[in-house]
Every structure is written in structure tokens, then in C-alpha cells.
PDB file of C-alpha atoms in Angstrom:
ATOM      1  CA  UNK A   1       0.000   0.000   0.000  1.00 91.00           C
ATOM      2  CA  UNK A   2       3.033   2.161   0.457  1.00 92.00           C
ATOM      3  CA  UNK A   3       4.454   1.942  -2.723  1.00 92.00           C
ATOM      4  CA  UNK A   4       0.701   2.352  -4.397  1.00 92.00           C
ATOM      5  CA  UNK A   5       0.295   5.993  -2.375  1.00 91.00           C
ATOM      6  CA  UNK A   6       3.841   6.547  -2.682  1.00 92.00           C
ATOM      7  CA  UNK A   7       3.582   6.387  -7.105  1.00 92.00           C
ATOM      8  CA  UNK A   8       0.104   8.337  -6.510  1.00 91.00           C
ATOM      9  CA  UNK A   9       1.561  11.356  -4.851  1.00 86.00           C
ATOM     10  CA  UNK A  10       4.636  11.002  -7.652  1.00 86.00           C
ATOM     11  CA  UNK A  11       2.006  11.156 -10.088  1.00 85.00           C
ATOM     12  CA  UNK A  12      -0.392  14.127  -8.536  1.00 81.00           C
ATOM     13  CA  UNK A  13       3.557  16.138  -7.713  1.00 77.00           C
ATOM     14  CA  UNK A  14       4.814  15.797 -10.947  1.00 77.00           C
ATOM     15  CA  UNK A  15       2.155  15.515 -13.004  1.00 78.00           C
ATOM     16  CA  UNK A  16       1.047  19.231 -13.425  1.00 74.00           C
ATOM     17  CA  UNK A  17       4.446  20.913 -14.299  1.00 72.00           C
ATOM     18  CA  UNK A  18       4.887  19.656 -17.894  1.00 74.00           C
ATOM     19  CA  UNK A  19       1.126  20.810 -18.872  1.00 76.00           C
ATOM     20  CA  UNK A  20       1.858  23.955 -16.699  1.00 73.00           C
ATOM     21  CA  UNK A  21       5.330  24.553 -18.952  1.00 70.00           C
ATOM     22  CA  UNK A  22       3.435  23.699 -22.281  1.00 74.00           C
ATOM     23  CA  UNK A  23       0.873  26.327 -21.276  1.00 74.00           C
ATOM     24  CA  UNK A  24       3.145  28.721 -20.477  1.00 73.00           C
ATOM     25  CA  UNK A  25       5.340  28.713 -23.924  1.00 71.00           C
ATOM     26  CA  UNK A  26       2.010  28.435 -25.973  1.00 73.00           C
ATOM     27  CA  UNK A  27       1.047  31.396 -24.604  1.00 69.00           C
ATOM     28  CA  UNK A  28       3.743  33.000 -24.656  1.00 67.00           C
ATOM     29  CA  UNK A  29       4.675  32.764 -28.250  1.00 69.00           C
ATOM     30  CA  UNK A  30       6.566  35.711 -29.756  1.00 71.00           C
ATOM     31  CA  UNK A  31       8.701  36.114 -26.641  1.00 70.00           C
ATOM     32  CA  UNK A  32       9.240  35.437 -22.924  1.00 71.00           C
ATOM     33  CA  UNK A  33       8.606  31.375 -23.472  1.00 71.00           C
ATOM     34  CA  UNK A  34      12.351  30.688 -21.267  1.00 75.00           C
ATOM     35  CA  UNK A  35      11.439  33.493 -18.581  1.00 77.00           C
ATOM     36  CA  UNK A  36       8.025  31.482 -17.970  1.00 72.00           C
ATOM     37  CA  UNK A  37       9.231  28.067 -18.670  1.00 73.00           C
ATOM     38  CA  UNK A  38      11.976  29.217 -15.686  1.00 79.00           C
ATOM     39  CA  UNK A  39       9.316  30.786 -13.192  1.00 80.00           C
ATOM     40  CA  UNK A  40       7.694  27.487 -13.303  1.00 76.00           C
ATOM     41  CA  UNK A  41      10.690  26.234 -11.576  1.00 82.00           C
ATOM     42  CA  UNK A  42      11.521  29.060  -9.424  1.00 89.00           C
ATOM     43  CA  UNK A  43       7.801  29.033  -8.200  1.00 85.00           C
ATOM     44  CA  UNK A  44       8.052  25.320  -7.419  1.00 83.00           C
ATOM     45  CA  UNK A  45      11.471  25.311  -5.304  1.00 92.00           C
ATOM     46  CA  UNK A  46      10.090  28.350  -3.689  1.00 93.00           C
ATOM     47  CA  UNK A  47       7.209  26.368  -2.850  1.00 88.00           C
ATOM     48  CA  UNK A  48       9.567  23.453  -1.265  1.00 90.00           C
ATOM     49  CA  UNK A  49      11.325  26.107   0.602  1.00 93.00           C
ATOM     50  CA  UNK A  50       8.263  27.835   2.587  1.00 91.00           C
ATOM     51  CA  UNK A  51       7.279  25.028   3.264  1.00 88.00           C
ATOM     52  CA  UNK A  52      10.532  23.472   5.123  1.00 89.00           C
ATOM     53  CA  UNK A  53      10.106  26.829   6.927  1.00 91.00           C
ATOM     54  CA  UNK A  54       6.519  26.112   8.706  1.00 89.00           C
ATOM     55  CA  UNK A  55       7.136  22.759   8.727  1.00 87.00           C
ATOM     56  CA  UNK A  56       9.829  23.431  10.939  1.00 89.00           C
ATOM     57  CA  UNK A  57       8.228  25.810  12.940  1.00 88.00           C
ATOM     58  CA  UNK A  58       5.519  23.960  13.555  1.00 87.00           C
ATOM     59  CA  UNK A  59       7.790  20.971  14.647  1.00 87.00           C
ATOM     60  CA  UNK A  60       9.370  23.710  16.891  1.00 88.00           C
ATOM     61  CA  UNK A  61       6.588  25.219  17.871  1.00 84.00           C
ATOM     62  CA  UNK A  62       4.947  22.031  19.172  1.00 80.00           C
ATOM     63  CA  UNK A  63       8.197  20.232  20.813  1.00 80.00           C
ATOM     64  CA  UNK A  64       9.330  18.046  17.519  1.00 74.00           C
ATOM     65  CA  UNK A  65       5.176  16.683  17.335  1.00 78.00           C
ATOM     66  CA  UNK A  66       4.409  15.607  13.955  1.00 80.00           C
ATOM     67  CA  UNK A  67       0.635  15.308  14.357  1.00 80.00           C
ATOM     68  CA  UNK A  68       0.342  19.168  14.167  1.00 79.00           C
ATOM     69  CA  UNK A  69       2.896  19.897  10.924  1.00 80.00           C
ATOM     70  CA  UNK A  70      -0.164  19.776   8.587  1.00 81.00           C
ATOM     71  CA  UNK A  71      -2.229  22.338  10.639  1.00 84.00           C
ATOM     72  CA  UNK A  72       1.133  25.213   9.559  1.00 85.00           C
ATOM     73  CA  UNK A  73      -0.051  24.225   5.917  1.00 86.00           C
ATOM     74  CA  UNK A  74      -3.713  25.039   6.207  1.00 89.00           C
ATOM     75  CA  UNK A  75      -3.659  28.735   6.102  1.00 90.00           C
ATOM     76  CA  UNK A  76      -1.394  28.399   3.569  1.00 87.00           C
ATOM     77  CA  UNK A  77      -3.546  26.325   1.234  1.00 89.00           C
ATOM     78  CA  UNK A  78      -6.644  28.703   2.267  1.00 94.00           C
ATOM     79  CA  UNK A  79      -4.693  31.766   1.029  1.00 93.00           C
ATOM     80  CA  UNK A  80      -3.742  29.804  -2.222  1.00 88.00           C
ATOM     81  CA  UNK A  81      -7.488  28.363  -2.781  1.00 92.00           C
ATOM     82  CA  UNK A  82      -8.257  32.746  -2.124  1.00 93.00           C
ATOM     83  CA  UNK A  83      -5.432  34.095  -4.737  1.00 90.00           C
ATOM     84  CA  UNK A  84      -6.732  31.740  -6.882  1.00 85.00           C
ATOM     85  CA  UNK A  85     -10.594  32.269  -6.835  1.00 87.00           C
ATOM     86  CA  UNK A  86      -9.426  36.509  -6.921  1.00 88.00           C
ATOM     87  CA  UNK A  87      -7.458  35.829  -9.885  1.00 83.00           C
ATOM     88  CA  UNK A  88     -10.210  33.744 -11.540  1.00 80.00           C
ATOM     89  CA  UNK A  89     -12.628  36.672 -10.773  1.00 79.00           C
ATOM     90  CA  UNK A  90     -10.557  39.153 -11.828  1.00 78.00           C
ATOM     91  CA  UNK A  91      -7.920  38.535 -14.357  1.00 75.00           C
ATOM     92  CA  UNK A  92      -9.412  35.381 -16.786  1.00 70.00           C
ATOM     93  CA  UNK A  93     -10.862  37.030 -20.063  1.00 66.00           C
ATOM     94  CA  UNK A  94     -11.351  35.356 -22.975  1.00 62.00           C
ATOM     95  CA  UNK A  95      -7.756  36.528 -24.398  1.00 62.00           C
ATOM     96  CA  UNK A  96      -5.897  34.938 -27.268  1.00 64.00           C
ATOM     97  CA  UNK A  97      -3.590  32.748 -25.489  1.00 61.00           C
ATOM     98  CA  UNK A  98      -6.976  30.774 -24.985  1.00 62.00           C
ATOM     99  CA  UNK A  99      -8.269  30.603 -28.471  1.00 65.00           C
ATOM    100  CA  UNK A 100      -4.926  28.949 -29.589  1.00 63.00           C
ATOM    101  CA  UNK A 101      -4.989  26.379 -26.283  1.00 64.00           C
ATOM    102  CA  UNK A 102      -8.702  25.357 -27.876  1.00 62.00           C
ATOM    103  CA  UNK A 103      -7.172  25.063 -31.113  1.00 60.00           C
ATOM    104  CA  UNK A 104      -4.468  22.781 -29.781  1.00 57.00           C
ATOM    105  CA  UNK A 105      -5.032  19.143 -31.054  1.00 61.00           C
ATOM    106  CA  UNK A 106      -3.382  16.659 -29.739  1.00 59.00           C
ATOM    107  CA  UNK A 107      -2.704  13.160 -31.315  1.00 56.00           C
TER     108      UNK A 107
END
């Protein structure tokens, strides 16, 4: 059961950066496809590194406890769920970059 859960959570980790990179250089086309294909990246390892940083204060925080290290993640993952919804809201239009994604066949 280990090694099931352990090749799902590969799967759901890894699994969104190479559509996430081909979304970025398609819309991106004409210039700028390295500086997003790189903030992918950069976004991800600073990702890894906040969250060594509450993970370890939690584990501080709570005398080296590891029941509670999920509980420093929550308001992190309520602010992302928030940006996300706010950007939804406010920034998706029905721009170009989305008429060439529809376009997009894939064989």
C-alpha cells in the first residue's frame, strides 16, 4: 500500500508541471517562453522552501510533534485556494492565449 500511495503522490507532484510549462510557452509565443518556462521552476522550489520553513516551525513550535505539521499548511492552502478564486474573478478574459490552447489538437 506504500508503494501504491507513494507512485500516486509522484504522479499528482509531478504531473502538473509539464502541462503547466506547455501552457506557459504556448502562450507565450513571440517572446518570454524561457522566462516562464523558468518561473515554473523558481515558483516550485520556492514552494519546497516555505514550506521546510513552517514545517519546521511547527515541529518547533509544538516540541518536535508531527501530528500538528499539517495544521502550519492550512492557512497556507486557504490563502492559495483565495489568490486563486481573486485571480479567476478578476484577471481570466477570454484573451488569445486561450483561443490557440482550444485550437491545440493533440494526437
Amino acid at each position: 500500500m506504500t508503494a501504491v500511495l507513494t507512485f500516486w503522490i509522484a504522479i499528482g507532484l509531478f504531473f502538473t508541471s509539464a502541462p503547466q510549462q506547455l501552457l506557459m510557452t504556448e502562450a507565450g509565443q513571440g517572446g518570454g517562453e524561457l522566462i516562464a518556462g523558468a518561473a515554473v521552476q523558481v515558483a516550485f522550489n520556492f514552494g519546497n522552501a516555505i514550506g521546510s520553513i513552517v514545517g519546521g516551525a511547527m515541529l518547533t513550535t509544538f516540541s518536535m510533534n508531527y501530528r500538528y505539521t499539517g495544521l502550519g499548511g492550512m492557512p497556507l492552502a486557504l490563502l492559495a485556494v483565495g489568490l486563486l478564486a481573486f485571480y479567476s474573478w478578476r484577471c481570466e478574459t477570454d484573451t488569445d492565449a486561450i483561443h490557440r490552447l482550444r485550437e491545440t489538437k493533440v494526437d
